[in-house]
Structure formats: C-alpha cells, structure tokens
Coordinates of N, CA and C and ligand atoms in Angstrom, one line a residue:
M1 N -18.5 4.4 4.2 CA -17.4 5.3 4.4 C -16.4 4.9 3.1
S2 N -15.4 6.5 3.0 CA -15.2 7.0 1.9 C -13.9 6.6 1.5
V3 N -13.4 6.1 0.5 CA -12.3 4.5 0.1 C -11.0 5.9 0.5
I4 N -10.8 5.3 1.2 CA -8.9 5.6 1.5 C -8.0 5.9 0.5
V5 N -7.4 6.9 1.1 CA -6.4 7.0 -0.4 C -5.3 7.9 0.2
S6 N -4.0 6.6 -0.3 CA -3.1 6.3 -0.4 C -2.0 6.8 -1.2
P7 N -1.4 8.7 -1.9 CA -0.2 8.5 -2.5 C 1.5 7.9 -2.9
S8 N 1.1 7.3 -3.3 CA 2.7 6.7 -3.5 C 3.6 8.2 -3.3
L9 N 4.7 9.2 -3.1 CA 5.7 9.2 -3.2 C 7.5 8.3 -3.9
L10 N 6.4 7.6 -4.3 CA 7.7 7.2 -5.1 C 7.7 8.3 -6.6
S11 N 6.6 8.0 -6.8 CA 6.9 9.5 -8.3 C 6.4 10.3 -7.5
A12 N 7.1 11.2 -6.5 CA 6.9 12.6 -5.6 C 8.8 13.0 -6.4
D13 N 8.5 14.5 -7.0 CA 9.6 15.0 -6.9 C 10.9 14.6 -5.7
F14 N 12.0 13.9 -5.9 CA 12.6 14.0 -4.5 C 13.6 15.1 -4.5
L15 N 13.2 16.0 -4.8 CA 14.6 17.6 -4.9 C 13.6 18.3 -4.3
N16 N 12.0 18.8 -4.6 CA 11.4 19.0 -3.0 C 10.3 17.9 -2.3
L17 N 11.1 17.3 -2.7 CA 10.4 16.1 -1.5 C 8.9 16.7 -0.2
G18 N 10.0 18.0 0.4 CA 9.3 18.5 1.4 C 7.5 19.2 0.8
K19 N 7.8 20.3 -0.4 CA 6.8 20.5 -0.7 C 5.7 19.2 -1.4
D20 N 6.7 18.2 -2.0 CA 5.4 17.5 -2.1 C 4.7 17.2 -0.9
V21 N 5.0 16.9 0.4 CA 4.7 16.8 1.7 C 3.6 17.1 2.0
E22 N 3.9 18.3 2.2 CA 3.3 19.5 2.2 C 1.7 19.1 1.7
M23 N 2.0 18.8 0.5 CA 0.2 19.2 -0.5 C 0.1 17.8 -0.4
V24 N 0.6 16.8 0.1 CA -0.7 16.1 0.1 C -1.3 16.0 1.8
N25 N -0.6 16.5 2.9 CA -0.5 16.4 4.2 C -2.5 17.5 4.0
K26 N -2.5 18.7 3.1 CA -3.2 19.9 2.8 C -4.6 19.2 2.3
S27 N -4.2 18.0 1.5 CA -4.7 17.5 0.5 C -6.2 16.4 1.2
A28 N -6.8 15.8 0.5 CA -8.3 14.7 0.8 C -7.7 13.4 1.2
A29 N -6.4 13.4 0.8 CA -6.0 12.4 1.0 C -5.7 11.8 2.3
D30 N -5.5 10.1 2.6 CA -5.5 9.5 4.8 C -4.3 9.2 5.0
W31 N -3.2 8.7 3.8 CA -2.2 8.1 4.1 C -1.0 8.2 3.5
F32 N -0.1 8.3 3.4 CA 1.5 8.8 2.9 C 1.8 7.1 2.9
H33 N 1.5 6.8 1.0 CA 2.6 5.2 0.4 C 3.8 5.8 0.4
L34 N 4.6 5.2 1.1 CA 6.2 4.6 0.7 C 6.6 3.3 -0.1
D35 N 6.8 4.2 -0.4 CA 7.4 2.6 -1.2 C 9.4 1.9 -0.9
I36 N 9.3 1.0 -0.7 CA 10.9 0.3 -0.1 C 11.7 -0.4 -1.0
M37 N 12.3 -0.1 -1.7 CA 12.6 -1.5 -3.3 C 14.4 -1.6 -2.8
D38 N 14.5 -3.1 -2.9 CA 16.0 -3.3 -1.8 C 17.0 -4.1 -3.0
G39 N 16.3 -4.1 -4.3 CA 17.3 -4.4 -5.8 C 17.2 -5.9 -5.8
V40 N 16.3 -6.8 -4.8 CA 17.1 -8.1 -5.0 C 15.3 -8.6 -4.7
F41 N 13.9 -8.3 -3.4 CA 12.9 -8.6 -3.9 C 12.3 -8.1 -5.2
V42 N 12.7 -6.8 -5.5 CA 12.4 -6.8 -7.1 C 13.1 -5.8 -8.1
P43 N 13.4 -5.9 -9.2 CA 14.1 -5.1 -9.5 C 15.2 -3.5 -10.0
N44 N 14.9 -3.1 -8.7 CA 14.6 -1.5 -8.6 C 15.0 -1.2 -7.2
I45 N 15.9 0.5 -6.6 CA 15.7 0.6 -5.6 C 15.1 2.1 -5.7
S46 N 14.6 1.9 -4.4 CA 13.6 3.1 -4.4 C 15.1 3.8 -3.3
Y47 N 13.9 4.0 -2.6 CA 14.9 4.8 -1.0 C 14.5 4.7 0.5
G48 N 15.0 4.5 1.5 CA 15.1 3.3 2.5 C 15.3 4.6 3.5
L49 N 15.3 4.1 5.4 CA 15.0 4.8 6.1 C 15.1 5.8 6.7
P50 N 16.3 6.8 6.0 CA 16.8 7.9 6.4 C 15.2 9.1 5.6
I51 N 14.9 8.2 5.2 CA 14.3 9.1 3.8 C 13.3 9.3 4.8
V52 N 12.3 7.8 5.0 CA 11.1 7.8 6.1 C 10.9 8.0 7.0
E53 N 11.9 8.4 7.8 CA 12.4 9.7 9.2 C 12.4 11.1 9.3
Q54 N 12.6 11.7 7.5 CA 12.6 13.3 7.8 C 11.3 12.7 7.2
I55 N 10.0 12.1 6.2 CA 9.4 12.4 5.9 C 8.5 12.0 7.4
K56 N 8.3 11.6 8.1 CA 7.8 11.2 9.5 C 8.0 12.7 10.6
K57 N 8.6 13.2 10.3 CA 9.0 14.8 11.1 C 8.2 16.0 10.5
I58 N 7.3 15.4 9.0 CA 6.5 16.5 8.9 C 5.0 16.3 8.1
A59 N 5.3 15.1 8.1 CA 3.5 14.4 7.7 C 3.0 13.7 9.6
C60 N 1.7 14.8 8.4 CA 0.3 15.0 9.7 C -0.9 13.7 9.2
K61 N 0.0 12.6 8.9 CA -0.7 11.3 8.2 C 0.0 10.4 8.1
P62 N -0.9 8.8 8.6 CA -0.2 8.0 8.5 C 0.7 7.4 8.2
L63 N 1.6 7.0 7.9 CA 2.5 6.5 7.6 C 2.8 5.0 6.8
D64 N 1.7 4.8 5.9 CA 1.9 2.9 5.0 C 3.4 2.9 4.7
V65 N 3.9 1.9 4.7 CA 4.7 1.6 4.5 C 5.1 0.1 3.5
H66 N 5.2 0.5 2.1 CA 4.8 -1.1 1.8 C 6.9 -1.5 1.4
L67 N 6.8 -2.5 2.0 CA 8.7 -3.1 2.5 C 8.7 -4.4 0.6
M68 N 9.1 -3.9 -0.5 CA 9.3 -4.9 -1.0 C 11.1 -5.3 -1.0
I69 N 11.1 -5.9 -0.1 CA 12.9 -6.5 0.1 C 12.1 -7.6 1.1
V70 N 13.3 -8.5 0.8 CA 13.2 -9.7 1.0 C 13.7 -10.0 2.7
Q71 N 13.0 -11.2 3.5 CA 12.8 -10.9 5.1 C 13.1 -9.8 5.3
P72 N 11.3 -9.5 5.0 CA 11.4 -8.1 5.4 C 11.4 -7.7 7.3
E73 N 11.7 -9.3 7.8 CA 11.5 -9.3 9.7 C 13.1 -8.1 10.7
R74 N 13.7 -8.4 9.3 CA 15.0 -8.0 10.2 C 14.5 -6.3 9.4
Y75 N 13.9 -6.0 9.8 CA 13.8 -4.2 9.7 C 12.8 -3.9 10.7
I76 N 11.5 -4.9 10.6 CA 10.1 -4.4 11.4 C 10.7 -3.4 12.4
E77 N 11.3 -3.6 12.9 CA 11.9 -2.6 14.7 C 12.2 -1.3 13.9
A78 N 13.4 -1.5 13.1 CA 14.2 0.2 12.3 C 12.7 1.3 11.4
F79 N 12.4 0.3 10.9 CA 11.2 1.0 10.5 C 9.9 1.5 11.3
R80 N 9.5 1.0 12.2 CA 8.6 1.6 13.8 C 9.4 2.4 14.2
Q81 N 11.2 2.3 14.5 CA 11.6 3.6 14.9 C 11.1 4.7 13.5
A82 N 11.6 4.7 12.7 CA 11.7 5.2 11.8 C 10.0 6.2 12.1
G83 N 9.2 5.9 11.9 CA 7.8 6.7 11.7 C 6.8 5.8 11.2
A84 N 6.9 4.4 10.7 CA 5.4 3.3 10.4 C 4.6 3.7 10.6
D85 N 3.4 4.0 10.5 CA 1.9 3.4 11.0 C 1.8 2.0 10.5
I86 N 1.9 1.5 8.9 CA 1.2 0.7 8.6 C 2.5 0.1 8.3
L87 N 2.8 -1.0 8.4 CA 4.0 -2.1 7.5 C 3.5 -3.7 7.2
T88 N 4.0 -2.8 5.6 CA 3.4 -4.1 4.2 C 4.3 -4.8 4.2
V89 N 4.5 -6.1 4.2 CA 5.5 -7.1 3.8 C 4.9 -8.2 2.7
H90 N 5.7 -8.4 1.5 CA 5.1 -9.8 0.7 C 5.2 -10.7 1.2
L91 N 4.2 -11.7 0.8 CA 3.7 -12.7 1.6 C 5.4 -14.0 0.0
E92 N 5.1 -13.6 -0.6 CA 6.7 -13.6 -1.5 C 7.8 -13.9 -0.9
A93 N 7.9 -13.1 0.7 CA 9.5 -13.0 1.1 C 9.3 -13.3 1.8
S94 N 8.2 -14.0 2.6 CA 8.0 -13.6 4.2 C 8.1 -15.7 5.0
T95 N 9.2 -16.5 4.6 CA 8.7 -17.8 5.1 C 8.1 -17.7 6.6
H96 N 8.0 -16.9 7.6 CA 7.4 -17.3 9.0 C 6.2 -15.9 8.8
L97 N 5.3 -15.7 7.8 CA 4.7 -14.8 8.1 C 3.4 -14.5 9.0
H98 N 2.6 -15.1 10.0 CA 2.1 -15.1 10.8 C 3.3 -15.1 11.8
R99 N 4.1 -15.2 12.0 CA 5.8 -14.6 13.4 C 5.8 -12.7 13.1
T100 N 5.8 -12.4 12.1 CA 6.3 -11.8 11.1 C 5.0 -10.3 11.4
L101 N 3.8 -11.1 11.6 CA 3.0 -9.7 11.3 C 2.5 -10.0 12.8
Q102 N 2.5 -10.9 14.2 CA 2.7 -10.5 15.0 C 3.8 -9.9 15.6
Q103 N 4.8 -9.6 15.2 CA 6.3 -8.8 15.5 C 6.0 -7.3 15.1
I104 N 5.0 -7.0 14.3 CA 4.6 -6.2 13.5 C 4.0 -5.7 13.8
K105 N 1.9 -6.0 14.6 CA 1.6 -5.0 15.6 C 2.5 -5.4 17.0
S106 N 3.0 -6.4 18.0 CA 4.0 -6.1 19.5 C 4.5 -5.2 18.7
C107 N 4.9 -4.4 17.8 CA 5.7 -3.2 18.1 C 4.7 -1.8 17.5
G108 N 3.4 -2.3 17.6 CA 2.9 -1.2 18.0 C 2.0 -0.4 16.6
M109 N 2.0 -1.3 15.5 CA 1.9 -1.1 13.7 C 0.8 -1.9 13.4
K110 N 0.2 -1.1 12.2 CA -1.0 -1.9 11.8 C -0.3 -3.0 10.7
A111 N -0.8 -4.0 10.7 CA -0.1 -5.7 9.8 C -0.6 -5.3 8.6
G112 N 0.4 -5.1 7.6 CA -0.7 -5.6 6.0 C 0.8 -6.7 5.3
V113 N 0.0 -7.3 4.7 CA 0.5 -8.5 3.2 C -0.2 -8.4 2.8
A114 N 1.0 -7.9 1.5 CA 0.9 -7.9 0.0 C 1.3 -9.2 -1.0
L115 N 0.2 -8.9 -2.0 CA 0.4 -10.3 -2.8 C 0.5 -9.5 -4.3
N116 N 1.6 -10.3 -5.1 CA 2.0 -9.9 -6.6 C 0.5 -10.5 -7.4
P117 N 1.2 -9.8 -8.3 CA -0.2 -10.4 -9.8 C -0.4 -11.5 -9.5
H118 N 0.3 -12.9 -9.9 CA 0.6 -14.3 -8.8 C 0.1 -15.4 -8.6
T119 N 0.1 -14.8 -7.9 CA -0.1 -15.0 -5.8 C -1.5 -14.7 -5.5
P120 N -2.5 -16.2 -5.2 CA -4.0 -16.3 -5.5 C -4.4 -15.7 -3.9
V121 N -5.3 -15.4 -4.4 CA -5.9 -14.5 -2.5 C -5.9 -15.9 -2.2
H122 N -6.4 -17.1 -1.9 CA -6.7 -18.4 -0.8 C -5.5 -18.5 -0.3
S123 N -3.9 -18.6 -0.8 CA -3.0 -18.2 0.1 C -3.3 -17.4 1.0
L124 N -4.5 -16.3 1.5 CA -4.6 -16.1 3.2 C -5.3 -16.7 3.7
E125 N -6.0 -17.9 3.2 CA -6.8 -18.2 3.9 C -6.8 -18.2 5.8
D126 N -6.1 -19.3 5.9 CA -5.2 -19.5 7.5 C -4.8 -18.4 8.1
I127 N -5.1 -17.0 7.3 CA -3.9 -16.1 7.7 C -4.6 -14.5 8.3
I128 N -6.4 -14.8 7.6 CA -6.3 -13.6 6.9 C -7.1 -12.4 8.5
Q129 N -7.4 -13.4 9.5 CA -7.8 -12.2 10.9 C -6.4 -12.0 11.2
D130 N -4.9 -12.5 10.9 CA -4.6 -11.6 11.9 C -3.4 -10.6 10.6
I131 N -4.7 -10.9 9.7 CA -3.9 -9.5 9.3 C -4.6 -7.8 9.2
D132 N -4.2 -6.9 9.5 CA -5.3 -5.6 9.4 C -5.5 -5.1 7.2
V133 N -4.4 -5.2 6.9 CA -4.2 -4.5 5.7 C -4.3 -5.9 4.3
V134 N -4.6 -6.2 3.4 CA -4.2 -6.3 2.3 C -3.9 -6.1 1.3
L135 N -3.0 -6.2 0.8 CA -2.5 -5.0 -0.4 C -2.3 -5.7 -2.1
I136 N -3.6 -5.4 -2.8 CA -3.2 -6.0 -4.2 C -2.8 -5.4 -4.8
M137 N -1.8 -6.3 -5.3 CA -0.8 -5.0 -6.3 C -1.5 -5.8 -7.3
S138 N -1.6 -4.2 -8.2 CA -2.6 -4.6 -9.5 C -1.5 -4.4 -11.0
V139 N -0.2 -4.4 -10.0 CA 1.3 -4.2 -11.3 C 2.1 -5.4 -10.9
N140 N 3.1 -5.1 -11.8 CA 4.6 -6.2 -11.1 C 5.2 -5.2 -10.3
P141 N 5.6 -5.4 -9.1 CA 5.9 -4.8 -7.9 C 6.9 -4.2 -8.4
G142 N 8.2 -3.1 -8.6 CA 9.3 -2.1 -8.6 C 8.9 -0.9 -9.3
F143 N 8.1 -0.7 -9.7 CA 8.5 0.5 -10.8 C 6.6 1.3 -10.5
G144 N 7.0 2.7 -10.8 CA 5.7 3.7 -10.8 C 4.9 3.8 -12.1
G145 N 4.1 4.0 -12.5 CA 3.9 4.6 -13.8 C 3.1 3.0 -14.3
Q146 N 3.0 1.7 -14.6 CA 2.6 0.2 -15.4 C 1.1 0.6 -15.3
S147 N 0.7 -0.3 -16.7 CA -0.7 -0.9 -16.9 C -1.2 -1.5 -15.6
F148 N -2.2 -1.0 -15.4 CA -3.5 -1.9 -14.5 C -3.5 -3.4 -15.1
I149 N -3.9 -4.4 -14.0 CA -3.8 -6.0 -14.8 C -5.3 -6.3 -15.0
P150 N -6.0 -6.0 -15.1 CA -7.8 -6.5 -14.6 C -7.5 -7.6 -13.9
H151 N -7.0 -8.3 -14.3 CA -7.4 -10.4 -12.8 C -7.8 -9.3 -11.8
S152 N -7.1 -8.1 -11.6 CA -7.2 -7.4 -10.2 C -8.3 -8.0 -9.7
L153 N -8.9 -7.4 -10.8 CA -10.7 -7.2 -9.6 C -11.2 -8.1 -9.2
E154 N -10.9 -9.6 -10.1 CA -11.6 -10.8 -9.2 C -11.2 -11.4 -8.5
K155 N -9.5 -10.8 -7.8 CA -9.0 -11.2 -6.3 C -9.8 -11.0 -5.5
I156 N -9.9 -9.0 -6.3 CA -10.6 -8.3 -5.2 C -12.1 -8.2 -4.4
R157 N -12.5 -9.8 -5.6 CA -13.8 -10.3 -5.0 C -13.9 -11.6 -4.1
K158 N -12.7 -12.4 -4.7 CA -12.3 -13.3 -3.6 C -12.2 -13.1 -2.2
L159 N -10.8 -11.9 -2.3 CA -11.3 -11.3 -1.0 C -11.9 -10.9 0.0
K160 N -13.0 -10.1 -0.8 CA -13.8 -9.5 0.1 C -14.5 -10.6 0.7
K161 N -15.1 -11.5 -0.4 CA -15.7 -12.9 -0.1 C -15.3 -13.5 1.9
L162 N -14.1 -12.9 1.5 CA -13.0 -14.8 2.3 C -13.2 -13.7 3.2
I163 N -13.1 -12.5 3.1 CA -13.1 -11.7 4.5 C -14.0 -11.9 5.2
Q164 N -15.8 -11.4 4.5 CA -17.0 -11.8 5.2 C -17.3 -13.0 5.6
A165 N -16.6 -13.9 5.0 CA -17.4 -15.6 5.6 C -16.1 -15.8 6.9
T166 N -15.6 -15.2 7.2 CA -14.3 -15.0 8.1 C -15.0 -14.0 8.6
Q167 N -15.5 -13.2 9.4 CA -15.9 -11.5 9.6 C -14.5 -11.0 10.6
S168 N -13.6 -11.0 9.0 CA -11.9 -10.7 9.4 C -12.2 -8.6 9.4
K169 N -11.4 -8.2 10.0 CA -12.0 -6.5 9.8 C -11.2 -6.0 9.0
T170 N -10.2 -6.8 8.2 CA -9.3 -7.0 7.0 C -9.4 -6.0 6.2
L171 N -8.8 -4.3 6.1 CA -9.0 -3.4 5.1 C -8.6 -4.3 3.2
I172 N -8.7 -3.8 2.2 CA -8.6 -4.1 0.8 C -8.4 -3.0 0.6
E173 N -6.5 -3.1 -0.2 CA -5.8 -1.9 -0.5 C -5.7 -1.8 -2.2
V174 N -5.3 -2.0 -3.0 CA -4.8 -1.8 -4.2 C -3.5 -0.8 -4.6
D175 N -3.1 -1.1 -5.5 CA -1.2 -1.0 -5.4 C -1.0 -1.1 -7.1
G176 N -1.0 0.0 -7.7 CA -0.4 0.5 -9.4 C -1.7 0.3 -10.5
G177 N -1.1 1.3 -11.0 CA -2.3 1.6 -12.3 C -3.5 2.8 -11.7
V178 N -3.5 2.7 -10.7 CA -5.0 3.2 -10.2 C -4.9 4.9 -10.3
N179 N -6.3 5.4 -11.3 CA -6.6 6.7 -12.0 C -7.7 6.4 -11.4
T180 N -8.7 7.5 -11.7 CA -10.0 7.7 -11.4 C -11.1 6.7 -12.1
Q181 N -10.6 6.0 -13.3 CA -11.3 4.6 -13.9 C -11.3 3.6 -13.3
T182 N -10.0 3.2 -13.9 CA -9.5 1.6 -12.4 C -10.1 2.3 -11.5
G183 N -10.0 3.3 -10.6 CA -9.8 3.2 -8.8 C -12.0 3.3 -8.7
Q184 N -12.9 3.6 -9.4 CA -13.7 3.4 -9.9 C -14.3 1.4 -9.6
E185 N -13.3 1.2 -10.8 CA -13.7 -0.7 -10.8 C -13.5 -0.8 -9.4
L186 N -12.6 -0.2 -8.8 CA -11.4 -1.0 -7.8 C -12.9 -1.3 -6.8
I187 N -13.2 0.7 -6.4 CA -14.5 0.2 -5.7 C -15.5 -0.7 -5.6
N188 N -15.6 -0.6 -7.1 CA -17.6 -1.6 -7.1 C -16.8 -3.0 -6.7
A189 N -15.3 -3.3 -6.9 CA -14.8 -5.2 -6.5 C -15.4 -4.8 -5.2
G190 N -14.9 -3.7 -4.6 CA -14.7 -4.2 -3.1 C -13.8 -3.4 -1.9
A191 N -12.6 -3.1 -3.4 CA -11.6 -2.1 -2.7 C -11.3 -0.9 -0.8
D192 N -11.1 -1.4 0.2 CA -11.2 0.3 0.7 C -10.6 1.2 0.8
A193 N -9.1 1.1 0.2 CA -8.2 1.5 -0.5 C -7.1 2.1 -1.3
L194 N -7.5 2.7 -2.1 CA -6.2 3.6 -3.5 C -5.2 3.9 -3.4
V195 N -3.8 3.1 -3.3 CA -2.6 4.1 -3.9 C -2.7 4.3 -5.2
A196 N -2.6 5.6 -5.4 CA -1.8 6.3 -6.9 C -0.5 7.0 -6.6
G197 N 0.5 7.0 -7.5 CA 1.0 7.2 -7.7 C 1.4 8.4 -8.7
S198 N 2.2 7.8 -10.2 CA 1.8 8.6 -11.8 C 0.2 9.2 -11.2
F199 N -0.4 8.6 -11.6 CA -1.8 9.2 -11.5 C -1.8 11.0 -11.1
V200 N -1.0 10.7 -9.7 CA -1.4 12.4 -8.1 C -0.4 12.8 -9.2
F201 N 1.4 12.1 -8.8 CA 1.9 13.5 -9.0 C 2.8 13.5 -9.8
K202 N 2.0 13.4 -11.4 CA 2.2 14.1 -12.9 C 1.5 14.5 -13.6
S203 N 0.5 14.7 -12.4 CA -0.9 16.3 -13.2 C -0.8 17.3 -12.9
P204 N -1.6 17.5 -14.0 CA -1.2 19.4 -13.6 C -1.2 19.9 -11.9
H205 N -2.8 19.0 -11.6 CA -2.9 20.1 -9.9 C -2.8 18.9 -9.6
P206 N -2.1 17.9 -8.2 CA -2.1 16.7 -7.5 C -3.5 17.3 -6.2
A207 N -3.8 17.9 -5.9 CA -4.5 18.0 -4.8 C -5.7 18.1 -5.9
D208 N -5.8 18.3 -6.5 CA -7.2 18.1 -7.1 C -7.6 16.8 -7.6
T209 N -6.7 16.3 -8.3 CA -6.4 14.8 -8.5 C -6.5 13.7 -7.4
I210 N -6.0 14.3 -6.0 CA -6.3 13.1 -4.6 C -7.8 13.6 -4.4
R211 N -8.1 15.0 -4.2 CA -9.8 15.0 -4.5 C -11.0 13.9 -5.5
M212 N -9.9 13.5 -6.2 CA -11.7 13.4 -7.6 C -11.2 11.9 -7.2
L213 N -10.6 11.1 -6.5 CA -9.7 9.8 -6.0 C -11.1 9.5 -4.7
K214 N -10.6 10.3 -4.3 CA -11.1 10.4 -2.9 C -12.6 10.4 -2.8
E215 N -13.8 11.0 -3.8 CA -14.6 12.0 -4.3 C -15.2 10.0 -4.7
L216 N -14.6 9.1 -4.7 CA -15.9 8.2 -6.1 C -15.9 7.1 -4.7
K217 N -17.2 6.9 -5.1 CA -18.4 6.5 -4.5 C -18.3 4.6 -5.5
T218 N -19.0 4.2 -4.1 CA -19.8 2.8 -5.0 C -21.0 2.7 -6.4
E219 N -20.2 2.0 -7.5 CA -21.6 2.2 -7.8 C -22.6 1.1 -8.0
Ligands
DX5_1 C1 5.3 -0.1 -7.1 C2 4.7 0.2 -5.5 C3 4.0 1.4 -6.1 C4 3.9 2.4 -7.2 C5 2.4 2.7 -8.2 O1 5.8 -1.3 -7.0 O2 4.5 -0.4 -5.3 O3 3.3 1.9 -4.8 O4 4.2 3.9 -6.4 O5 2.8 3.6 -9.1 P1 1.3 3.8 -9.5 O6 0.2 4.4 -9.2 O7 2.8 5.0 -10.5 O8 1.0 2.9 -10.6
ZN2 ZN1 3.9 0.2 -3.1

C-alpha cells in the first residue's frame, strides 16, 4: 500500500484558501489535514468550525481533523456536522478517552488519538484496538514549520509492534517537520500516513511536492 499523504492547510494561503483546496483536490494527496487550536491546549489559535464547513463544500477527499483543544468531547457532534471524516483528539486532553472514541465512531467518523512528543506509546496498550488512527506528533503541537524530533522514529517502531501484537487495524500517522527526508525515515519505521504543512505549501510547486511524498516507498 502506498503512503497516505495528508497536506496540512495550516500553511495554506488563507486569502486564497479555495485555490489551495482545489490544488489538493487535483493532487496525489489522500486527505486534507485540518488543525484546530484553542489557545489553551496549545499556545496558538488557528481556525474553527465555519472554515471546516466551507472547505467541506469543495473538498473531494476526506477531512482529517486534528483537534488540539481541551475537552474535545464537547465538539464531536459539531465537527461531524461541519464535515469531519476522521476526528483526532489528544490523549493528553481526554480524561475519558474510551468513551470519547466510542462517541466519535457512533457519529460515523473514524477515531484518531494524537500523542504529544513526551507521551509514551505504551499509554495506548489498553485502547489500541479501539483506535482507527494514531497521530504521532513529531513536533510540539501548535505551530507549523518546526523541526522534526528524531525520537519520534523510535515511537513509531514501538507502536508498530503494539499494533502487530494486538492484530489491530490501526494506522500510524505522523505530524510535524515532515519532508521527503524525514518522510522516508518515517515510512521505513512503519508510518502509514504523513502530514505535511510548510514543506508542501511553502514549496514552489505544492502539487509536485505532494507527489514526491506520495511516491516514497519503504526501503
Ligand atoms: C502542528 C500541526 C501540524 C502542522 C504541521 O501543531 O498539528 O499539522 O501543520 O506543520 P509542518 O508540516 O510545517 O511541521
Ligand atoms: Zn496537525
């Protein structure tokens, strides 16, 4: 299976968002990665439900929504209404993670769990079979354009083992500092999906950059 590529619109041109959404529609990308920040869970505020709703109107690919917010369970239904297909909450922000995942799935979405760089993979041991996607943060969440944290590779290898040992169908997605070099290392370590923001949108030819990520193969 080829790697799933999920461009993060956090680095898109917000004055011409429609144009960037169309670019992703026509590109080799698989998903749209949408970063929702509340200024509490992370020290930044991005965009919210009305923008997700507008993107949904023209997006031809699934919306992969990454909630960097406290008490994410309060907004599950609202993000479903806005058009989320995959809804990812942070483990660090979810007191009753099992219940939250069941709620996401009962609304008809795929359920994701994100781990901050300091959160060990073994904290997922007793919940892995309920998770559709684990989002390994390879930077501290809150901003685009940060440097990749190399220890993330070790976390991916551990997570892959946990998934195999429990015969789960969980996908491993990685977010932060992804480019073709780190992307290659991530795929070798076992990543199934790559999020890329600044590497795609700050490049001269974003669709070609997406294609380069999409063509990475395990070495
Ligand atoms: C960071 C966000 C990322 C961000 C990645 O908190 O979760 O999705 O857009 O940006 P890059 O790819 O530039 O590191
Ligand atoms: Zn993200």
